[in-house]
Amino acid sequence: MTASARSEPARPARSARSTRSVPAQSAATGPAPGRDDSDLLTALLDGMDAALCAFDADGTVTHWNREAERVLGWTAAEAVGRKGLAGWAAREADADEVQRRLMAVRDGGGRRVHEFALVTKDGGRVLVRTQSSPVPGADGRPAGVYCAFSEVHSQIDLERSIALSEALLEDASWNVVLVDADLRVAVVNGNAAGALRTGRRTVLGRPLGELLDQGVEEVESALQHVLAEGAPPAPTELWVTLRETDEDLEMADAVRYEGFEEGEAVVRAFGPGSGAVRRCWRSGFLRLASPLAEEPVPLGVAWIFQDVTEAKTHEQESARMRFRGSQLHRAARAAAECEDPMEAASVHLDFALAGFADHALVDLVREPSAHAAGGVRLVRVAATPCDSPGPCPPTAPGGIPVAYPEGHPALQAVERCGAVRASASRTDEVALAQWTAARKWPDGTVHALCAVLRSRGRTLGVVTFLRGPTRRAFDRTDAAYAEDVAARVAAAMDLAGR
């Protein structure tokens, strides 16, 4: 028997036995007259990613592709024409069992999978996983066997990769989002869909800008960096805000007082983004490339993240509490060196403003005269500069009450003897300017916190802390801190009024 070059079928001499060997082309699928498809068959076999060999009915090797040569080292010229695997591709002790298991598929019909050790040309042994199937002849009966095989560790690696992908997209406790090269969502697992407040199918193909409001630029920048440079060496923490579904609805620029608990009132002005909650996602990124391409072609990025908002919030609150406690201690020591009680009150406010607010206002209750009519009147005694943040010195005494409108947060704080928080709706600059002007606050004010000044059982006035649009709204911990500062300022004001 002679062997053709590469994986071309063997051409044994004509005999009764050889008529049952595996033909290069069967009668049913034979080439047209004058046409030889052996080169096409050779190219197809050598282009396969799996190693492949074929045996005729006698167990003689008829085909041997290039991947089989790579795995075992035997070339097609050395393999084609050999009968069985004994003595070259399998040990003598194992050859009969290997051959029997490979050829047994002729009687069983369907495909069979086996694992056994083969011998490489250099004498080593490699464990392979084979899939063998019968080759039908022209009469429909098995005329041979073809066998596709690969190294077991490569197959296991592939199976592990597939299993890992399925587990990440189905059972992983982390949130997994696959983004294509155009930064559009390709696949999300169930946890990620819940974190994004959307469905697994409805999110497909959508850009991240339709899902995230604040923080989308940071996320897209990280994804573009991964596509260009590769995965970062460590996880990163991204603060994002999910886009509200009703964000585009026009909401009234109105104010209402709600949640009167423990003497505190909350004043809210409704507008877009008022219900948005910032989330902190600890994120890792992996660049995805096609394993089939000769050169790495990015398919997208795997974004794996976990919500750590609660832990980060606790860390920030702890750091904030330590800083504020230090500020109160430093303010008390600095105020103790002041001879003028009003200067001491200003020192307390200066230390309180650091990292807490942009502006501070101090209004004292004006004692009503016998001829005065109406409710509470407040007189400005200290204020920070209106044009920029700075210290809070006493103002020139004028005695003219501030023209606060009815229902102003400062008046509410005096009447209720508690803290009042207020936030403006962020609609447009004109509406915001009107909102702050009506409340006699500096331009750019978005959030306010009013704390009552009380000493010796009397209400002396109110201190107002103001924040701009770059800061978050005041919360309950901020109100508690403001009341602590107000108690110190009230003691100094009471001493100054004696």
XYZ file of C-alpha atoms in Angstrom:
498
model
C 0.000 0.000 0.000
C 1.396 3.359 -0.934
C 0.561 6.694 0.715
C -0.187 9.920 -1.060
C 1.199 13.238 0.122
C -0.291 14.638 3.276
C -3.797 13.371 4.050
C -4.664 12.150 0.582
C -6.400 8.756 0.782
C -4.311 5.654 0.304
C -4.657 3.898 -3.038
C -4.300 0.140 -2.372
C -4.094 -2.399 -5.196
C -7.397 -3.618 -6.531
C -8.608 -6.737 -4.788
C -11.724 -8.170 -3.322
C -10.702 -6.918 0.090
C -9.776 -3.462 -1.079
C -13.172 -2.866 -2.561
C -14.465 -2.388 1.015
C -11.832 0.171 2.025
C -12.814 3.780 2.712
C -12.806 5.489 -0.705
C -11.654 9.021 -1.272
C -15.021 9.787 -2.850
C -18.024 7.467 -2.792
C -20.133 6.779 -5.821
C -22.956 8.832 -4.409
C -20.770 11.871 -3.828
C -18.052 11.233 -6.348
C -16.587 14.030 -8.392
C -17.775 14.882 -11.851
C -15.962 13.132 -14.712
C -12.532 14.617 -15.249
C -12.504 16.360 -11.871
C -10.302 15.430 -8.870
C -11.310 16.789 -5.445
C -8.454 15.217 -3.505
C -6.739 18.594 -3.078
C -9.956 20.091 -1.725
C -10.346 17.202 0.717
C -6.753 17.594 1.844
C -7.237 21.321 2.411
C -10.438 20.732 4.376
C -8.834 18.128 6.613
C -5.709 20.197 7.245
C -7.799 23.260 8.032
C -9.670 21.537 10.868
C -8.965 22.563 14.459
C -9.360 18.968 15.650
C -6.965 16.127 14.898
C -8.556 13.591 12.558
C -7.651 10.156 11.293
C -9.681 7.535 9.397
C -9.481 3.768 9.135
C -10.855 1.423 6.525
C -12.669 -1.788 7.342
C -9.356 -3.562 8.040
C -8.136 -0.882 10.428
C -5.649 0.642 7.987
C -5.060 4.367 8.332
C -6.408 6.172 5.280
C -6.455 9.814 6.412
C -4.254 11.820 8.768
C -4.564 15.617 8.972
C -2.141 18.306 10.052
C -3.565 18.712 13.567
C -3.005 14.996 14.194
C 0.577 15.532 13.103
C 0.913 18.405 15.572
C -0.500 16.413 18.492
C 1.422 13.156 17.937
C 4.324 14.205 15.738
C 3.703 11.588 13.048
C 3.374 13.007 9.550
C 0.692 11.936 7.098
C 3.308 10.152 4.970
C 4.370 8.142 8.020
C 0.842 7.373 9.218
C -1.263 6.714 6.138
C -1.059 3.084 5.089
C -0.212 1.643 8.509
C -2.514 -1.013 9.840
C -3.677 -0.191 13.312
C -1.814 1.919 15.852
C 0.330 -0.805 17.415
C 4.027 -0.154 17.612
C 3.960 3.479 16.631
C 0.986 5.516 17.917
C 0.036 3.157 20.750
C 1.973 0.852 23.040
C 1.873 -2.823 22.203
C 0.125 -3.557 25.483
C -2.607 -1.027 24.784
C -2.889 -1.240 20.999
C -5.416 -4.067 20.807
C -7.745 -2.451 23.340
C -7.450 0.962 21.643
C -8.120 -0.519 18.208
C -11.056 -2.564 19.473
C -12.704 0.461 21.064
C -12.203 2.581 17.951
C -13.549 -0.019 15.533
C -16.434 -1.053 17.784
C -18.397 1.943 16.566
C -19.113 0.086 13.321
C -21.447 -2.232 15.195
C -22.962 0.349 17.567
C -24.035 2.883 14.976
C -23.778 6.229 16.788
C -20.857 8.331 17.857
C -18.749 7.164 20.786
C -16.371 9.042 23.035
C -13.270 7.443 24.560
C -10.183 8.527 26.446
C -6.876 6.693 26.184
C -3.140 7.321 25.940
C -1.316 7.512 22.609
C 2.407 7.588 21.879
C 4.067 10.559 20.249
C 6.866 10.263 17.740
C 9.483 11.324 20.278
C 8.380 8.552 22.660
C 6.177 10.592 24.976
C 2.631 9.761 25.927
C -0.377 12.042 25.615
C -3.883 11.481 26.917
C -6.447 12.168 24.212
C -10.223 12.261 24.040
C -11.626 10.742 20.856
C -14.972 10.857 19.097
C -15.348 8.039 16.604
C -18.140 7.510 14.078
C -18.731 4.926 11.329
C -18.212 5.761 7.659
C -21.000 4.283 5.491
C -20.106 2.711 2.173
C -21.951 2.816 -1.097
C -24.188 -0.028 0.047
C -25.007 1.721 3.317
C -22.971 -0.646 5.456
C -20.016 0.628 7.540
C -16.943 0.793 5.352
C -14.625 2.251 7.962
C -14.273 4.605 10.896
C -13.187 8.184 11.250
C -11.863 9.480 14.551
C -11.513 13.073 15.735
C -9.343 13.561 18.794
C -7.692 16.264 20.872
C -5.555 16.449 23.951
C -7.618 15.936 27.081
C -6.251 18.988 28.858
C -7.182 21.197 25.885
C -10.684 19.762 25.850
C -10.991 20.185 29.599
C -9.776 23.781 29.316
C -12.433 24.438 26.698
C -15.145 22.825 28.798
C -14.037 24.779 31.838
C -14.138 28.014 29.869
C -17.647 27.274 28.648
C -18.775 26.231 32.133
C -17.240 29.372 33.636
C -18.996 31.573 31.098
C -22.335 29.931 31.769
C -21.849 30.130 35.534
C -20.935 33.823 35.396
C -23.988 34.598 33.308
C -26.369 32.465 35.348
C -25.302 31.687 38.915
C -22.590 34.216 39.835
C -23.281 36.410 42.855
C -21.380 39.244 41.139
C -22.971 41.439 38.498
C -21.653 40.660 35.015
C -22.177 42.862 31.955
C -20.642 42.090 28.562
C -20.195 45.203 26.442
C -19.304 45.051 22.742
C -16.660 47.162 21.036
C -19.250 49.919 20.448
C -19.914 50.118 24.209
C -23.382 48.659 23.852
C -24.684 46.006 26.211
C -24.372 42.528 24.704
C -25.152 40.180 27.627
C -26.068 40.666 31.295
C -26.650 38.147 34.032
C -29.637 38.228 36.348
C -27.910 40.144 39.152
C -26.642 42.826 36.791
C -30.105 43.257 35.288
C -31.465 43.786 38.801
C -28.714 46.302 39.632
C -29.499 48.228 36.450
C -33.244 47.951 37.121
C -33.993 46.465 33.726
C -34.672 43.134 32.068
C -32.056 40.801 30.637
C -33.556 41.034 27.155
C -34.675 44.647 27.088
C -31.179 45.921 27.879
C -29.473 44.202 24.934
C -28.033 46.562 22.338
C -28.633 49.695 24.418
C -25.845 52.199 25.199
C -24.895 52.718 28.826
C -26.078 56.318 28.652
C -29.672 55.061 28.572
C -29.145 53.167 31.834
C -26.835 55.435 33.857
C -27.158 59.133 34.577
C -24.274 60.398 36.670
C -21.023 58.452 36.329
C -21.638 57.174 32.797
C -18.606 59.123 31.521
C -16.325 57.395 34.035
C -17.688 53.959 33.117
C -17.310 54.517 29.377
C -13.809 55.909 29.881
C -12.818 52.785 31.806
C -14.259 50.540 29.092
C -12.422 52.411 26.341
C -9.180 52.160 28.301
C -9.607 48.396 28.642
C -10.294 48.022 24.924
C -7.153 49.983 24.087
C -4.720 49.036 26.851
C -6.071 45.910 28.520
C -7.444 45.128 31.958
C -6.379 47.370 34.890
C -4.210 45.725 37.570
C -6.731 46.206 40.382
C -10.480 46.759 40.834
C -11.770 50.303 40.752
C -14.695 51.914 42.528
C -17.185 53.836 40.414
C -19.985 56.027 41.769
C -23.007 56.010 39.478
C -26.609 57.121 39.503
C -29.223 55.140 37.643
C -31.337 57.040 35.177
C -34.878 57.573 36.414
C -37.641 56.425 34.133
C -39.739 59.504 34.886
C -36.839 61.942 34.738
C -38.183 63.764 31.715
C -41.522 64.503 33.346
C -41.934 68.152 34.294
C -42.351 68.493 38.057
C -43.621 71.505 39.941
C -41.165 73.816 41.617
C -43.070 73.628 44.889
C -42.091 73.301 48.522
C -43.678 71.206 51.221
C -42.836 70.288 54.807
C -42.857 66.633 55.742
C -41.510 64.087 58.221
C -41.771 65.994 61.481
C -39.831 63.622 63.740
C -37.941 64.571 66.886
C -38.475 68.256 66.219
C -36.987 68.126 62.711
C -38.792 69.194 59.576
C -37.733 68.364 56.057
C -38.458 70.890 53.341
C -38.289 69.501 49.806
C -38.693 71.111 46.424
C -39.471 68.606 43.727
C -37.635 68.366 40.425
C -35.762 65.984 38.116
C -33.184 63.878 39.886
C -34.697 64.421 43.336
C -35.153 60.663 43.848
C -31.795 59.547 42.379
C -29.599 57.457 44.647
C -25.858 57.192 44.108
C -24.410 53.692 44.090
C -20.800 52.636 44.499
C -19.826 49.682 42.304
C -16.482 47.979 42.856
C -15.623 47.030 39.296
C -13.199 44.811 37.457
C -12.743 44.752 33.691
C -11.543 42.065 31.281
C -10.852 42.550 27.598
C -12.427 39.855 25.440
C -10.630 38.708 22.287
C -11.499 36.024 19.763
C -9.423 32.835 20.228
C -9.956 31.966 16.554
C -8.296 35.054 15.096
C -4.600 35.035 14.209
C -4.261 38.485 15.718
C -6.147 39.491 18.867
C -9.335 41.245 17.811
C -11.271 42.810 20.717
C -14.813 41.511 20.971
C -15.709 43.770 23.861
C -15.231 44.038 27.611
C -16.508 41.965 30.510
C -17.549 44.359 33.284
C -17.816 42.555 36.612
C -18.953 44.648 39.554
C -20.382 44.415 43.036
C -22.471 46.954 44.907
C -20.462 48.195 47.907
C -22.523 51.306 48.555
C -23.425 50.351 52.104
C -19.838 49.579 53.115
C -18.477 52.730 51.464
C -21.205 54.821 53.065
C -20.277 53.490 56.497
C -16.607 54.246 55.812
C -17.417 57.780 54.709
C -19.686 58.368 57.700
C -17.001 57.149 60.094
C -14.389 59.407 58.527
C -16.846 62.300 58.548
C -17.652 61.768 62.221
C -13.962 61.700 63.154
C -13.292 64.883 61.207
C -16.262 66.730 62.653
C -15.374 65.670 66.173
C -11.880 67.007 65.609
C -13.278 70.279 64.248
C -15.526 70.745 67.267
C -12.596 70.149 69.607
C -10.352 72.580 67.740
C -13.126 75.185 67.576
C -13.719 74.974 71.340
C -10.030 75.538 72.068
C -9.807 78.450 69.609
C -13.012 80.061 70.911
C -11.730 79.878 74.477
C -8.985 82.343 73.530
C -11.459 84.947 72.216
C -12.315 87.876 74.475
C -15.361 88.911 72.430
C -18.236 86.371 72.562
C -19.310 87.326 69.014
C -15.812 86.537 67.787
C -16.031 83.179 69.566
C -19.336 82.447 67.790
C -17.723 83.334 64.463
C -14.822 80.956 65.232
C -17.250 78.103 65.867
C -18.898 78.730 62.499
C -15.586 79.009 60.657
C -14.484 75.586 61.897
C -17.920 74.111 61.179
C -17.955 75.289 57.557
C -14.862 73.255 56.610
C -16.088 70.336 54.516
C -19.665 70.925 55.654
C -21.207 73.926 53.867
C -20.382 76.827 51.571
C -22.128 79.602 53.471
C -23.442 80.300 56.965
C -25.973 82.887 58.160
C -26.834 83.827 61.745
C -30.169 85.522 62.477
C -31.275 86.509 65.978
C -34.852 86.880 67.150
C -35.834 90.506 67.520
C -37.631 91.296 70.730
C -41.157 92.437 69.762
C -42.096 95.932 70.833
C -45.433 96.927 72.253
C -46.515 98.412 68.931
C -45.146 95.578 66.722
C -47.556 93.238 65.024
C -47.046 89.943 63.266
C -44.972 86.855 63.944
C -41.288 86.198 64.534
C -38.794 88.749 63.189
C -35.145 87.794 62.535
C -32.220 90.203 62.333
C -28.991 89.292 60.514
C -25.937 89.450 62.812
C -23.323 87.336 60.973
C -22.868 86.036 57.429
C -20.229 84.691 55.097
C -19.435 86.610 51.875
C -22.096 86.150 49.213
C -19.757 85.995 46.225
C -17.506 83.181 47.508
C -17.097 80.896 50.550
C -15.158 82.424 53.438
C -15.200 83.201 57.169
C -18.382 84.232 58.939
C -17.679 87.602 60.596
C -20.303 89.673 62.419
C -22.214 92.108 60.227
C -22.685 95.797 60.881
C -25.571 96.246 63.325
C -28.603 97.604 61.546
C -31.554 96.328 63.459
C -33.713 95.878 60.354
C -35.380 92.432 60.204
C -34.709 90.212 57.228
C -37.732 90.106 54.932
C -38.263 86.367 55.077
C -41.515 85.231 53.410
C -44.095 83.262 55.318
C -43.137 79.597 55.624
C -39.415 80.271 55.275
C -37.244 77.395 56.626
C -35.566 79.734 59.153
C -38.958 80.789 60.546
C -40.050 77.161 60.619
C -36.955 76.233 62.632
C -37.689 78.952 65.192
C -41.345 77.984 65.509
C -40.626 74.247 65.851
C -37.393 74.557 67.881
C -35.727 72.015 65.609
C -33.730 71.592 62.428
C -35.243 72.149 59.003
C -33.713 70.903 55.744
C -34.578 72.357 52.340
C -33.583 71.476 48.780
C -34.356 73.255 45.524
C -35.442 71.602 42.315
C -32.658 71.581 39.721
C -34.606 72.694 36.696
C -32.819 75.666 35.156
C -30.719 78.611 36.235
C -33.585 81.104 36.071
C -35.857 79.077 38.328
C -33.005 78.389 40.739
C -32.125 82.079 40.928
C -35.748 82.943 41.686
C -35.878 80.240 44.339
C -32.789 81.516 46.187
C -33.727 85.181 45.820
C -37.151 84.560 47.351
C -35.490 83.009 50.412
C -32.812 85.731 50.751
C -29.943 83.303 50.229
C -26.766 83.748 48.123
C -26.905 82.876 44.432
C -26.206 79.257 43.612
C -27.734 77.874 46.790
C -29.380 74.498 46.279
C -29.492 72.934 49.766
C -30.125 74.592 53.129
C -30.139 73.497 56.770
C -31.547 75.717 59.504
C -30.753 74.953 63.180
C -32.317 76.852 66.065
C -30.135 78.715 68.585
C -31.297 77.991 72.134
C -29.709 78.873 75.467
C -31.046 78.901 79.031
C -34.444 77.744 77.802
C -34.833 80.589 75.323
C -34.787 80.726 71.532
C -32.145 83.232 70.514
C -32.302 82.815 66.748
C -31.328 80.470 63.952
C -28.130 79.526 62.093
C -28.462 78.568 58.419
C -25.938 76.454 56.513
C -26.062 76.557 52.708
C -24.629 74.292 50.003
C -24.186 74.785 46.281
C -25.080 72.467 43.394
C -21.803 70.511 43.610
C -22.651 69.170 47.054
C -25.190 66.605 48.153
C -28.320 67.459 50.141
C -28.195 67.652 53.935
C -29.166 64.471 55.784
C -30.000 63.584 59.381
C -26.362 63.233 60.428
C -25.729 66.706 59.040
C -28.689 68.030 61.032
C -27.302 66.497 64.243
C -23.913 68.091 63.620
C -25.525 71.463 62.853
C -27.466 71.302 66.119
C -24.224 70.570 67.987
C -22.579 73.616 66.401
C -25.704 75.704 67.058
C -25.552 74.896 70.770
C -22.004 76.285 70.982
C -22.873 79.342 68.892
C -25.984 79.971 71.042
C -23.899 79.914 74.228
C -21.556 82.545 72.793
C -24.481 84.658 71.520
C -26.173 84.484 74.916
C -22.973 85.629 76.587
C -22.632 88.513 74.111
C -26.208 89.692 74.806
C -25.756 90.008 78.553
